[in-house]
Amino acid sequence: MISRIVNILSEAEKFVSSQSSGRSAMLAGLKSRPDGKLLRIAFMASLKNSPYGAIDSIMDALLIKKGREKIKEKVINLYLHRQFAANDPLREYTQRKWIYHKKQLKHILNKEFYKITPVTVDIVPSLECVQNCVVCSNVDWRVNIEDKGWFNKRSRERMMTRRNMFRIIDNIRKGGAKAVVFTGGGEPLTNPNTLDGIAYARKSGLEVGLYTNGILLDEGAIDSLIKSSLTFIRISLNAGSPMVHAQIGGYSISKDYYNRVISSLRLLAEKNRGSGNRCTVGIGYIVNPWNVYDIYLLAKTLKKIDADPRSSGGIAYFAVRPSIVHRNYRGGRQFGEHVFKKAHEIINRKVIPLLKNTGIKVIEVKSRFLAVHSREKPFDRCLASPMFSLVGPDGGMYLCVESYYGHKRCRFGDLTKERLDTIFRSRKHRKIVDNIDFRYCPPVCKMYELNKAFDRINKTDRKTIGYIRNWFMSKSPGRPPAHVNFL
C-alpha cells in the first residue's frame, strides 16, 4: 500500500512538471494508465497544493480510515528516500545537494526563505568574449550600452580589477559561502587576473569551479588551474565540427577555434590524468537547431580522447542541455520541441551506447528539456533565489543568474564593500525578491528544480512539515556527493 501511494505520487509529479500540451490533455492521458483514477486525483491535488498535499486525497479515494497518520508518515519517508537517499550515479550533478547544507535546510523547513544565504556564488570577472554566440544569455549585459540600466559602460564595469577580485573573494568567504564559480558575462579567461583569483580563492578555503569556452585555455593556464586544485572545469563546447562551432560562436571559420579547443581539451585531460584526476573535467553542450546532429560527432571525438592512454579518464562527463532563448533573441520565442526530441533520440540511441565503456558519464538534463515549452511554471514565487547569487566585474551583487543580472533593477549590494551575509539580510535584497516578475524570466533556469522543491515545502501544512523535518533530522540521506558545495 505504501509503495503504491508513493508510485502514484511520483507519476503525478512527472505529469505536473513535464507536460506542455495542456491540463485537459494530461488528464485524458491518465485514463488509460494503471491507477488512472488515483493518478488524476493526485495530479489535481498536486496542482493545488504539493505532492504531500495529495497524500490525503489518495487515502480518501482508497477509503483508508484507520492509522492514517502513521501511513502518511511512512509514505512521506519512502517518498523522500526515493528522492534524496536512493542511489543515483549522477547525483553529484543534480541540485539535490541542498539537503546537505544544514544551515540552509533548517531555514527551508521552517519556511524562512529570506534567512537563507548562498552556498555558491558566481563570479563574473569579465564582460569581454572572443565569441559572439547567437544564443548568448549575457548579450545585453555585454553589448547593450544604450540602456542606462546596464552596468557595462566603464572599464571597471567590464573587467574586474585584481584588488576588487581579492576583496570580493574575502567577503564571500567571510559571508559563509562555500564555493565560487568563475563564469560569464564574457569569457572568464579574458581577464588576466582570473587565474590568480582562482588560486587565491582556493588558498582562502573556498572550492572553485570554472566555466570557459576553452579558446584561451593554453598550456600555461592548464598548468595553473591543475596546480590550484580547482574542483571542476566545464568547457562549453556546443559543436562537434569546425563549421558548426563557428556558426554558433559567431566568428569566421578561418580562426579555427574549434580545433584549438579540442587540442586544449586533449592536453587538459592528459594533465588532469597525470595529476590523479585532481580536477573534474566536463563538457557542456546546449542544443539548438544548428548543432543537434553534432552531438554524436562530439561524442566520437570525446571517445577518441578517452581511448588514448595518456588522457584516458581525464574527462568525467558530457552534459547536454537545451538552448534557452532569452528576450534578446527571437523575441524570447523558444526553439521547436522537435529539436529537443531529436536530441533525446540521438543521446539515447547513439551517444550513451558509444560512451558506455568509457569513463565519461552522459548527462541529459531532462527536467530542462521537458520544461522549455511549459506554459506555466510549477511554482509561483522564486523562493530559491537566496541559494544563488552573482557578482559582476564591478563588485555589484545581482539577484538572478539568468535574467537581468548586470542591470540596476536586480542589483542589491556591493561585495567590494560588504560581506555576503550582510548584503543578503538587507531590505533591498528582500524588496527585489518580492518583486520578481516571471514575465522577464526564461521558461526554465538554474533555480528551476530548487524552486519546485521549495514551493512544495512552502505549500505544505505544518503537521506534514513535521514529518519531513523528522526524516531529514533522523534519517541519513547518505554521504554527501562530490561537488556538494556547487548547487
CSV table of C-alpha atoms in Angstrom, one decimal:
chain,number,residue,atom,x,y,z
A,1,MET,CA,0.0,0.0,0.0
A,2,ILE,CA,2.8,2.4,1.0
A,3,SER,CA,4.7,1.8,-2.3
A,4,ARG,CA,1.6,2.1,-4.3
A,5,ILE,CA,0.8,5.5,-3.0
A,6,VAL,CA,4.4,6.7,-3.5
A,7,ASN,CA,4.4,5.4,-7.0
A,8,ILE,CA,1.2,7.3,-7.7
A,9,LEU,CA,2.7,10.5,-6.2
A,10,SER,CA,5.8,10.1,-8.4
A,11,GLU,CA,3.9,9.5,-11.6
A,12,ALA,CA,1.6,12.5,-10.9
A,13,GLU,CA,4.6,14.7,-10.2
A,14,LYS,CA,6.0,13.8,-13.6
A,15,PHE,CA,2.8,15.0,-15.3
A,16,VAL,CA,2.7,18.2,-13.3
A,17,SER,CA,6.2,19.3,-14.2
A,18,SER,CA,6.8,17.8,-17.7
A,19,GLN,CA,3.8,18.2,-20.0
A,20,SER,CA,3.2,21.2,-22.2
A,21,SER,CA,0.1,20.0,-24.0
A,22,GLY,CA,-2.5,21.5,-21.6
A,23,ARG,CA,-4.1,20.1,-18.5
A,24,SER,CA,-7.2,18.6,-20.2
A,25,ALA,CA,-4.9,16.6,-22.5
A,26,MET,CA,-2.9,15.4,-19.5
A,27,LEU,CA,-6.0,14.3,-17.6
A,28,ALA,CA,-7.3,12.5,-20.7
A,29,GLY,CA,-3.9,10.7,-21.0
A,30,LEU,CA,-4.2,9.4,-17.4
A,31,LYS,CA,-7.4,7.4,-18.1
A,32,SER,CA,-5.7,4.5,-19.8
A,33,ARG,CA,-2.9,4.2,-17.3
A,34,PRO,CA,-2.9,1.8,-14.3
A,35,ASP,CA,-4.4,3.5,-11.3
A,36,GLY,CA,-5.6,6.2,-13.7
A,37,LYS,CA,-8.3,7.4,-11.3
A,38,LEU,CA,-5.9,7.8,-8.5
A,39,LEU,CA,-3.3,9.5,-10.7
A,40,ARG,CA,-6.0,12.1,-11.7
A,41,ILE,CA,-6.7,12.7,-8.1
A,42,ALA,CA,-3.0,13.1,-7.2
A,43,PHE,CA,-2.4,15.2,-10.2
A,44,MET,CA,-5.2,17.7,-9.4
A,45,ALA,CA,-4.2,17.8,-5.7
A,46,SER,CA,-0.6,18.4,-6.6
A,47,LEU,CA,-1.5,21.3,-8.8
A,48,LYS,CA,-3.4,23.0,-6.0
A,49,ASN,CA,-1.0,22.2,-3.2
A,50,SER,CA,2.0,19.9,-3.4
A,51,PRO,CA,2.7,16.1,-3.7
A,52,TYR,CA,2.5,16.0,0.1
A,53,GLY,CA,-1.0,17.5,0.0
A,54,ALA,CA,-2.1,14.8,-2.5
A,55,ILE,CA,-1.5,12.0,0.0
A,56,ASP,CA,-4.7,12.7,1.9
A,57,SER,CA,-6.7,12.8,-1.3
A,58,ILE,CA,-5.3,9.4,-2.4
A,59,MET,CA,-6.0,7.9,1.0
A,60,ASP,CA,-9.6,9.2,0.8
A,61,ALA,CA,-10.0,7.6,-2.6
A,62,LEU,CA,-8.7,4.3,-1.2
A,63,LEU,CA,-11.1,4.6,1.7
A,64,ILE,CA,-8.3,4.4,4.3
A,65,LYS,CA,-9.6,5.4,7.7
A,66,LYS,CA,-7.5,3.6,10.3
A,67,GLY,CA,-4.0,4.6,11.1
A,68,ARG,CA,-4.0,7.4,8.5
A,69,GLU,CA,-1.2,9.5,10.2
A,70,LYS,CA,1.1,6.5,10.5
A,71,ILE,CA,0.5,5.6,6.9
A,72,LYS,CA,1.1,9.2,5.8
A,73,GLU,CA,4.4,9.4,7.7
A,74,LYS,CA,5.6,6.1,6.1
A,75,VAL,CA,4.6,7.4,2.6
A,76,ILE,CA,6.5,10.6,3.2
A,77,ASN,CA,9.5,8.7,4.4
A,78,LEU,CA,9.6,6.5,1.4
A,79,TYR,CA,8.9,9.4,-1.0
A,80,LEU,CA,11.8,11.4,0.5
A,81,HIS,CA,14.1,8.3,0.5
A,82,ARG,CA,13.5,7.8,-3.2
A,83,GLN,CA,14.0,11.5,-3.9
A,84,PHE,CA,17.2,12.0,-1.9
A,85,ALA,CA,18.7,8.8,-0.4
A,86,ALA,CA,18.3,6.3,-3.2
A,87,ASN,CA,21.5,5.6,-5.1
A,88,ASP,CA,21.8,7.9,-8.1
A,89,PRO,CA,25.0,7.6,-10.1
A,90,LEU,CA,24.5,11.2,-11.3
A,91,ARG,CA,23.5,12.8,-8.0
A,92,GLU,CA,26.7,14.9,-7.8
A,93,TYR,CA,25.5,16.7,-11.0
A,94,THR,CA,22.0,17.4,-9.7
A,95,GLN,CA,20.6,20.1,-7.4
A,96,ARG,CA,19.5,17.7,-4.7
A,97,LYS,CA,22.7,18.6,-2.9
A,98,TRP,CA,20.8,21.4,-1.0
A,99,ILE,CA,19.7,18.9,1.6
A,100,TYR,CA,23.3,18.5,2.9
A,101,HIS,CA,23.6,22.1,3.9
A,102,LYS,CA,22.2,22.1,7.4
A,103,LYS,CA,22.0,25.9,8.0
A,104,GLN,CA,20.1,26.4,4.8
A,105,LEU,CA,18.0,23.3,5.3
A,106,LYS,CA,16.8,24.5,8.7
A,107,HIS,CA,15.6,27.8,7.2
A,108,ILE,CA,13.9,26.0,4.3
A,109,LEU,CA,12.0,23.6,6.5
A,110,ASN,CA,10.9,26.5,8.7
A,111,LYS,CA,9.8,28.3,5.6
A,112,GLU,CA,12.2,31.1,6.4
A,113,PHE,CA,13.4,31.6,2.9
A,114,TYR,CA,14.6,35.2,3.5
A,115,LYS,CA,17.1,34.0,6.0
A,116,ILE,CA,18.9,31.8,3.5
A,117,THR,CA,22.4,32.8,2.3
A,118,PRO,CA,24.1,31.4,-0.7
A,119,VAL,CA,26.2,28.2,-0.7
A,120,THR,CA,27.6,29.1,-4.1
A,121,VAL,CA,28.4,32.4,-5.7
A,122,ASP,CA,29.1,33.0,-9.4
A,123,ILE,CA,31.9,35.5,-10.1
A,124,VAL,CA,31.8,37.3,-13.5
A,125,PRO,CA,35.4,38.6,-13.9
A,126,SER,CA,34.9,39.9,-17.5
A,127,LEU,CA,32.2,41.0,-20.0
A,128,GLU,CA,34.7,40.5,-22.9
A,129,CYS,CA,34.5,37.4,-25.1
A,130,VAL,CA,36.3,36.1,-28.1
A,131,GLN,CA,33.0,34.7,-29.4
A,132,ASN,CA,29.6,36.3,-30.2
A,133,CYS,CA,27.2,33.3,-29.7
A,134,VAL,CA,23.8,33.6,-31.3
A,135,VAL,CA,22.0,32.3,-28.2
A,136,CYS,CA,24.2,34.0,-25.6
A,137,SER,CA,22.1,34.8,-22.5
A,138,ASN,CA,24.5,37.5,-21.5
A,139,VAL,CA,24.4,39.6,-24.7
A,140,ASP,CA,22.5,42.5,-23.2
A,141,TRP,CA,24.9,42.9,-20.3
A,142,ARG,CA,27.9,42.6,-22.7
A,143,VAL,CA,26.8,44.9,-25.5
A,144,ASN,CA,23.7,46.9,-24.7
A,145,ILE,CA,25.1,50.3,-23.9
A,146,GLU,CA,22.0,52.3,-24.9
A,147,ASP,CA,20.0,51.2,-21.9
A,148,LYS,CA,21.4,53.2,-18.9
A,149,GLY,CA,20.4,50.5,-16.5
A,150,TRP,CA,23.2,48.1,-17.5
A,151,PHE,CA,26.5,48.3,-15.6
A,152,ASN,CA,28.7,47.8,-18.6
A,153,LYS,CA,29.9,51.3,-19.7
A,154,ARG,CA,33.1,51.9,-17.8
A,155,SER,CA,36.3,49.7,-17.9
A,156,ARG,CA,35.9,48.7,-14.2
A,157,GLU,CA,32.3,47.6,-15.0
A,158,ARG,CA,33.6,45.3,-17.8
A,159,MET,CA,36.8,43.9,-16.3
A,160,MET,CA,37.2,43.1,-12.6
A,161,THR,CA,40.4,44.5,-11.1
A,162,ARG,CA,42.8,42.3,-9.2
A,163,ARG,CA,42.2,44.3,-6.0
A,164,ASN,CA,38.4,44.0,-6.2
A,165,MET,CA,38.6,40.4,-7.1
A,166,PHE,CA,40.5,39.6,-3.9
A,167,ARG,CA,38.2,41.8,-1.8
A,168,ILE,CA,35.2,40.1,-3.3
A,169,ILE,CA,36.6,36.6,-2.6
A,170,ASP,CA,37.3,37.6,1.1
A,171,ASN,CA,33.7,38.9,1.6
A,172,ILE,CA,32.2,35.8,0.0
A,173,ARG,CA,34.3,33.6,2.4
A,174,LYS,CA,33.5,35.7,5.4
A,175,GLY,CA,29.8,35.7,4.5
A,176,GLY,CA,29.5,32.0,4.8
A,177,ALA,CA,29.6,30.7,1.2
A,178,LYS,CA,31.5,27.5,0.5
A,179,ALA,CA,32.2,27.7,-3.2
A,180,VAL,CA,32.6,30.1,-6.1
A,181,VAL,CA,32.3,29.6,-9.9
A,182,PHE,CA,34.2,31.9,-12.3
A,183,THR,CA,31.8,32.3,-15.2
A,184,GLY,CA,30.3,34.7,-17.8
A,185,GLY,CA,29.3,37.5,-18.5
A,186,GLY,CA,32.0,37.2,-21.0
A,187,GLU,CA,34.8,34.6,-21.1
A,188,PRO,CA,36.5,34.5,-17.7
A,189,LEU,CA,39.9,33.9,-19.1
A,190,THR,CA,39.9,37.2,-21.0
A,191,ASN,CA,40.6,38.7,-17.5
A,192,PRO,CA,44.4,38.3,-16.8
A,193,ASN,CA,43.5,38.2,-13.1
A,194,THR,CA,41.3,35.2,-13.2
A,195,LEU,CA,43.9,32.5,-12.7
A,196,ASP,CA,45.4,34.4,-9.7
A,197,GLY,CA,41.8,34.9,-8.4
A,198,ILE,CA,41.2,31.1,-8.6
A,199,ALA,CA,44.4,30.3,-6.8
A,200,TYR,CA,43.6,32.9,-4.1
A,201,ALA,CA,40.1,31.6,-3.6
A,202,ARG,CA,41.4,28.0,-3.1
A,203,LYS,CA,44.0,29.2,-0.6
A,204,SER,CA,41.2,31.0,1.2
A,205,GLY,CA,39.4,27.7,1.7
A,206,LEU,CA,36.7,28.0,-1.0
A,207,GLU,CA,36.0,25.4,-3.5
A,208,VAL,CA,36.3,26.8,-7.1
A,209,GLY,CA,34.8,25.9,-10.4
A,210,LEU,CA,35.4,27.4,-13.9
A,211,TYR,CA,33.1,27.7,-16.9
A,212,THR,CA,35.0,28.5,-20.0
A,213,ASN,CA,34.6,28.2,-23.8
A,214,GLY,CA,38.2,26.8,-23.8
A,215,ILE,CA,39.6,29.1,-26.6
A,216,LEU,CA,42.1,30.7,-24.2
A,217,LEU,CA,42.9,27.6,-22.3
A,218,ASP,CA,46.5,27.2,-23.3
A,219,GLU,CA,49.2,25.1,-21.5
A,220,GLY,CA,50.1,27.8,-19.1
A,221,ALA,CA,46.5,28.3,-18.0
A,222,ILE,CA,46.0,24.5,-17.7
A,223,ASP,CA,49.1,24.1,-15.5
A,224,SER,CA,47.9,26.9,-13.3
A,225,LEU,CA,44.5,25.5,-12.9
A,226,ILE,CA,45.7,22.0,-12.1
A,227,LYS,CA,48.2,23.4,-9.6
A,228,SER,CA,45.4,25.4,-7.9
A,229,SER,CA,43.4,22.1,-7.2
A,230,LEU,CA,40.4,23.5,-9.0
A,231,THR,CA,37.3,21.5,-8.2
A,232,PHE,CA,36.0,21.4,-11.7
A,233,ILE,CA,36.3,22.9,-15.2
A,234,ARG,CA,33.4,22.8,-17.6
A,235,ILE,CA,34.2,23.6,-21.2
A,236,SER,CA,31.2,24.9,-23.2
A,237,LEU,CA,31.7,23.2,-26.5
A,238,ASN,CA,28.5,23.4,-28.4
A,239,ALA,CA,29.5,21.7,-31.6
A,240,GLY,CA,31.2,18.6,-33.0
A,241,SER,CA,32.7,20.3,-36.1
A,242,PRO,CA,34.6,23.5,-37.0
A,243,MET,CA,31.8,24.8,-39.2
A,244,VAL,CA,29.0,24.5,-36.6
A,245,HIS,CA,31.3,25.8,-33.9
A,246,ALA,CA,32.0,28.9,-35.9
A,247,GLN,CA,28.3,29.3,-36.9
A,248,ILE,CA,27.1,29.2,-33.3
A,249,GLY,CA,30.1,31.2,-32.0
A,250,GLY,CA,29.6,34.0,-34.5
A,251,TYR,CA,33.1,34.1,-35.8
A,252,SER,CA,35.0,33.4,-39.0
A,253,ILE,CA,35.8,29.7,-39.5
A,254,SER,CA,39.3,30.8,-40.6
A,255,LYS,CA,40.1,31.4,-36.9
A,256,ASP,CA,39.9,27.6,-36.3
A,257,TYR,CA,38.8,28.0,-32.7
A,258,TYR,CA,37.2,24.5,-32.7
A,259,ASN,CA,40.4,22.6,-33.3
A,260,ARG,CA,42.2,24.8,-30.8
A,261,VAL,CA,39.6,23.9,-28.1
A,262,ILE,CA,39.9,20.2,-28.9
A,263,SER,CA,43.7,20.3,-28.7
A,264,SER,CA,43.4,22.1,-25.3
A,265,LEU,CA,40.8,19.6,-24.1
A,266,ARG,CA,43.1,16.8,-25.0
A,267,LEU,CA,46.0,18.4,-23.2
A,268,LEU,CA,43.8,19.2,-20.2
A,269,ALA,CA,42.6,15.6,-20.0
A,270,GLU,CA,46.2,14.4,-20.2
A,271,LYS,CA,47.5,16.7,-17.5
A,272,ASN,CA,44.5,16.0,-15.3
A,273,ARG,CA,45.1,12.3,-15.6
A,274,GLY,CA,48.7,12.9,-14.7
A,275,SER,CA,47.7,14.7,-11.5
A,276,GLY,CA,45.5,11.8,-10.4
A,277,ASN,CA,42.3,13.5,-11.8
A,278,ARG,CA,42.6,16.2,-9.2
A,279,CYS,CA,40.0,18.2,-11.1
A,280,THR,CA,36.7,17.1,-12.6
A,281,VAL,CA,36.7,18.0,-16.3
A,282,GLY,CA,33.4,18.2,-18.0
A,283,ILE,CA,31.9,19.2,-21.3
A,284,GLY,CA,28.7,21.4,-21.5
A,285,TYR,CA,26.6,21.3,-24.7
A,286,ILE,CA,23.4,23.3,-25.3
A,287,VAL,CA,21.2,22.0,-28.0
A,288,ASN,CA,19.7,24.2,-30.8
A,289,PRO,CA,18.7,23.6,-34.4
A,290,TRP,CA,22.2,24.2,-35.7
A,291,ASN,CA,24.1,21.7,-33.6
A,292,VAL,CA,21.6,18.9,-32.8
A,293,TYR,CA,23.2,16.5,-35.2
A,294,ASP,CA,26.7,17.4,-33.9
A,295,ILE,CA,26.1,15.9,-30.5
A,296,TYR,CA,27.2,12.5,-31.9
A,297,LEU,CA,30.2,13.9,-33.7
A,298,LEU,CA,31.5,15.5,-30.5
A,299,ALA,CA,30.8,12.2,-28.6
A,300,LYS,CA,33.0,10.4,-31.1
A,301,THR,CA,35.8,12.9,-30.5
A,302,LEU,CA,35.5,12.5,-26.8
A,303,LYS,CA,35.7,8.8,-27.1
A,304,LYS,CA,39.0,9.1,-29.1
A,305,ILE,CA,40.4,11.3,-26.3
A,306,ASP,CA,39.4,8.8,-23.7
A,307,ALA,CA,40.8,5.9,-25.7
A,308,ASP,CA,44.3,7.5,-25.7
A,309,PRO,CA,46.2,6.0,-22.7
A,310,ARG,CA,47.8,9.4,-22.0
A,311,SER,CA,44.4,11.1,-21.5
A,312,SER,CA,42.1,8.2,-20.6
A,313,GLY,CA,39.9,9.0,-17.6
A,314,GLY,CA,40.8,12.7,-17.8
A,315,ILE,CA,37.2,13.8,-18.8
A,316,ALA,CA,34.4,12.9,-16.4
A,317,TYR,CA,31.2,13.9,-18.1
A,318,PHE,CA,29.3,15.2,-21.1
A,319,ALA,CA,26.3,17.2,-20.1
A,320,VAL,CA,23.6,18.1,-22.7
A,321,ARG,CA,21.0,20.8,-22.1
A,322,PRO,CA,18.5,22.7,-24.2
A,323,SER,CA,19.3,26.2,-25.5
A,324,ILE,CA,17.1,28.6,-23.7
A,325,VAL,CA,16.2,31.6,-25.8
A,326,HIS,CA,16.2,34.8,-23.8
A,327,ARG,CA,14.4,38.0,-24.6
A,328,ASN,CA,17.3,39.4,-26.6
A,329,TYR,CA,16.9,36.8,-29.4
A,330,ARG,CA,13.9,35.7,-31.4
A,331,GLY,CA,11.8,37.8,-29.1
A,332,GLY,CA,12.2,35.1,-26.5
A,333,ARG,CA,10.4,32.5,-28.7
A,334,GLN,CA,11.8,29.1,-27.9
A,335,PHE,CA,13.1,26.6,-30.4
A,336,GLY,CA,10.7,23.9,-31.5
A,337,GLU,CA,10.1,20.7,-29.5
A,338,HIS,CA,11.1,18.6,-32.4
A,339,VAL,CA,14.7,19.8,-32.0
A,340,PHE,CA,14.9,18.6,-28.4
A,341,LYS,CA,13.1,15.3,-29.2
A,342,LYS,CA,15.7,14.7,-31.9
A,343,ALA,CA,18.5,15.4,-29.3
A,344,HIS,CA,16.9,13.0,-26.9
A,345,GLU,CA,16.8,10.3,-29.6
A,346,ILE,CA,20.5,10.9,-30.6
A,347,ILE,CA,21.6,10.9,-26.9
A,348,ASN,CA,19.8,7.6,-26.0
A,349,ARG,CA,20.3,5.7,-29.2
A,350,LYS,CA,23.8,6.7,-30.2
A,351,VAL,CA,25.7,8.8,-27.6
A,352,ILE,CA,25.1,6.7,-24.4
A,353,PRO,CA,25.9,3.4,-26.1
A,354,LEU,CA,29.0,4.9,-27.7
A,355,LEU,CA,30.4,6.2,-24.4
A,356,LYS,CA,29.1,3.4,-22.2
A,357,ASN,CA,32.5,1.7,-21.7
A,358,THR,CA,34.5,4.9,-21.2
A,359,GLY,CA,34.9,7.0,-18.1
A,360,ILE,CA,32.7,9.7,-19.5
A,361,LYS,CA,29.2,10.0,-18.0
A,362,VAL,CA,26.5,11.2,-20.3
A,363,ILE,CA,24.1,13.6,-18.5
A,364,GLU,CA,20.9,14.6,-20.3
A,365,VAL,CA,19.3,17.3,-18.1
A,366,LYS,CA,15.8,16.0,-18.7
A,367,SER,CA,14.0,18.5,-16.4
A,368,ARG,CA,15.2,21.4,-18.6
A,369,PHE,CA,14.3,19.7,-21.8
A,370,LEU,CA,10.8,19.0,-20.5
A,371,ALA,CA,10.2,22.5,-19.1
A,372,VAL,CA,11.3,24.6,-22.1
A,373,HIS,CA,7.8,24.6,-23.6
A,374,SER,CA,5.7,24.6,-20.4
A,375,ARG,CA,3.0,27.2,-20.4
A,376,GLU,CA,3.1,27.7,-16.7
A,377,LYS,CA,5.9,27.4,-14.1
A,378,PRO,CA,5.1,24.7,-11.4
A,379,PHE,CA,5.7,27.4,-8.7
A,380,ASP,CA,4.5,31.0,-8.2
A,381,ARG,CA,7.5,32.5,-6.3
A,382,CYS,CA,11.3,32.4,-6.7
A,383,LEU,CA,11.9,31.0,-3.3
A,384,ALA,CA,15.3,29.5,-4.3
A,385,SER,CA,16.9,32.8,-5.3
A,386,PRO,CA,18.8,33.2,-2.0
A,387,MET,CA,20.6,29.9,-2.6
A,388,PHE,CA,22.4,31.5,-5.6
A,389,SER,CA,23.9,34.9,-6.4
A,390,LEU,CA,26.2,36.5,-8.9
A,391,VAL,CA,28.7,39.2,-8.6
A,392,GLY,CA,29.7,41.4,-11.6
A,393,PRO,CA,33.0,42.8,-12.7
A,394,ASP,CA,32.3,46.0,-10.6
A,395,GLY,CA,31.5,44.0,-7.5
A,396,GLY,CA,27.8,44.5,-7.8
A,397,MET,CA,25.6,41.7,-6.4
A,398,TYR,CA,22.7,40.6,-8.5
A,399,LEU,CA,19.7,38.6,-7.6
A,400,CYS,CA,19.4,36.4,-10.6
A,401,VAL,CA,21.9,34.3,-12.5
A,402,GLU,CA,19.6,34.0,-15.5
A,403,SER,CA,17.8,37.3,-16.3
A,404,TYR,CA,18.7,41.0,-15.9
A,405,TYR,CA,21.9,40.3,-13.9
A,406,GLY,CA,24.1,43.2,-14.6
A,407,HIS,CA,21.1,45.6,-14.5
A,408,LYS,CA,20.3,48.1,-11.8
A,409,ARG,CA,16.8,46.6,-11.2
A,410,CYS,CA,18.4,43.4,-9.8
A,411,ARG,CA,21.5,45.0,-8.1
A,412,PHE,CA,21.2,44.9,-4.3
A,413,GLY,CA,24.7,45.2,-2.9
A,414,ASP,CA,28.4,45.8,-3.4
A,415,LEU,CA,30.8,42.9,-2.5
A,416,THR,CA,33.8,45.1,-2.6
A,417,LYS,CA,32.4,46.9,0.5
A,418,GLU,CA,30.2,44.5,2.4
A,419,ARG,CA,30.1,40.8,3.4
A,420,LEU,CA,27.9,38.4,1.5
A,421,ASP,CA,25.6,37.6,4.5
A,422,THR,CA,25.2,41.3,5.4
A,423,ILE,CA,24.0,42.0,1.8
A,424,PHE,CA,21.6,39.1,1.8
A,425,ARG,CA,19.9,40.3,5.0
A,426,SER,CA,19.3,43.8,3.7
A,427,ARG,CA,15.9,45.3,3.0
A,428,LYS,CA,16.9,46.0,-0.6
A,429,HIS,CA,17.6,42.3,-1.2
A,430,ARG,CA,14.2,41.3,0.2
A,431,LYS,CA,12.4,44.1,-1.8
A,432,ILE,CA,13.9,42.8,-5.1
A,433,VAL,CA,13.0,39.2,-4.3
A,434,ASP,CA,9.4,40.2,-3.5
A,435,ASN,CA,9.1,42.0,-6.9
A,436,ILE,CA,10.4,39.3,-9.2
A,437,ASP,CA,8.3,39.3,-12.4
A,438,PHE,CA,8.3,36.0,-14.2
A,439,ARG,CA,7.5,37.7,-17.4
A,440,TYR,CA,11.1,38.7,-17.7
A,441,CYS,CA,12.4,35.1,-16.8
A,442,PRO,CA,13.2,32.3,-19.2
A,443,PRO,CA,10.9,29.3,-19.1
A,444,VAL,CA,13.5,27.2,-17.2
A,445,CYS,CA,16.5,28.4,-15.3
A,446,LYS,CA,19.3,27.4,-12.9
A,447,MET,CA,16.9,27.7,-9.9
A,448,TYR,CA,14.0,25.8,-11.6
A,449,GLU,CA,14.4,22.5,-9.7
A,450,LEU,CA,15.1,24.1,-6.3
A,451,ASN,CA,12.1,26.4,-6.8
A,452,LYS,CA,9.9,23.3,-7.4
A,453,ALA,CA,11.2,21.6,-4.2
A,454,PHE,CA,10.9,24.8,-2.1
A,455,ASP,CA,7.4,25.5,-3.4
A,456,ARG,CA,6.2,22.1,-2.3
A,457,ILE,CA,7.5,22.7,1.2
A,458,ASN,CA,6.1,26.2,1.3
A,459,LYS,CA,2.6,24.9,0.4
A,460,THR,CA,2.7,22.0,2.9
A,461,ASP,CA,0.8,22.1,6.2
A,462,ARG,CA,2.7,22.4,9.5
A,463,LYS,CA,2.0,18.8,10.6
A,464,THR,CA,3.3,17.3,7.3
A,465,ILE,CA,6.3,19.6,7.5
A,466,GLY,CA,7.0,18.0,10.9
A,467,TYR,CA,7.2,14.5,9.2
A,468,ILE,CA,9.5,15.9,6.6
A,469,ARG,CA,11.7,17.6,9.2
A,470,ASN,CA,11.9,14.3,11.2
A,471,TRP,CA,13.0,12.4,8.2
A,472,PHE,CA,15.8,14.9,7.4
A,473,MET,CA,16.9,15.0,11.0
A,474,SER,CA,16.7,11.3,11.9
A,475,LYS,CA,17.2,9.6,8.6
A,476,SER,CA,20.5,10.0,6.8
A,477,PRO,CA,20.2,10.8,3.1
A,478,GLY,CA,23.6,9.2,2.7
A,479,ARG,CA,27.1,10.5,2.3
A,480,PRO,CA,27.3,13.9,0.6
A,481,PRO,CA,28.1,13.5,-3.1
A,482,ALA,CA,31.1,15.1,-4.8
A,483,HIS,CA,30.7,18.8,-5.6
A,484,VAL,CA,28.2,19.1,-2.8
A,485,ASN,CA,29.0,22.8,-2.5
A,486,PHE,CA,28.1,23.6,-6.1
A,487,LEU,CA,24.3,23.8,-6.5
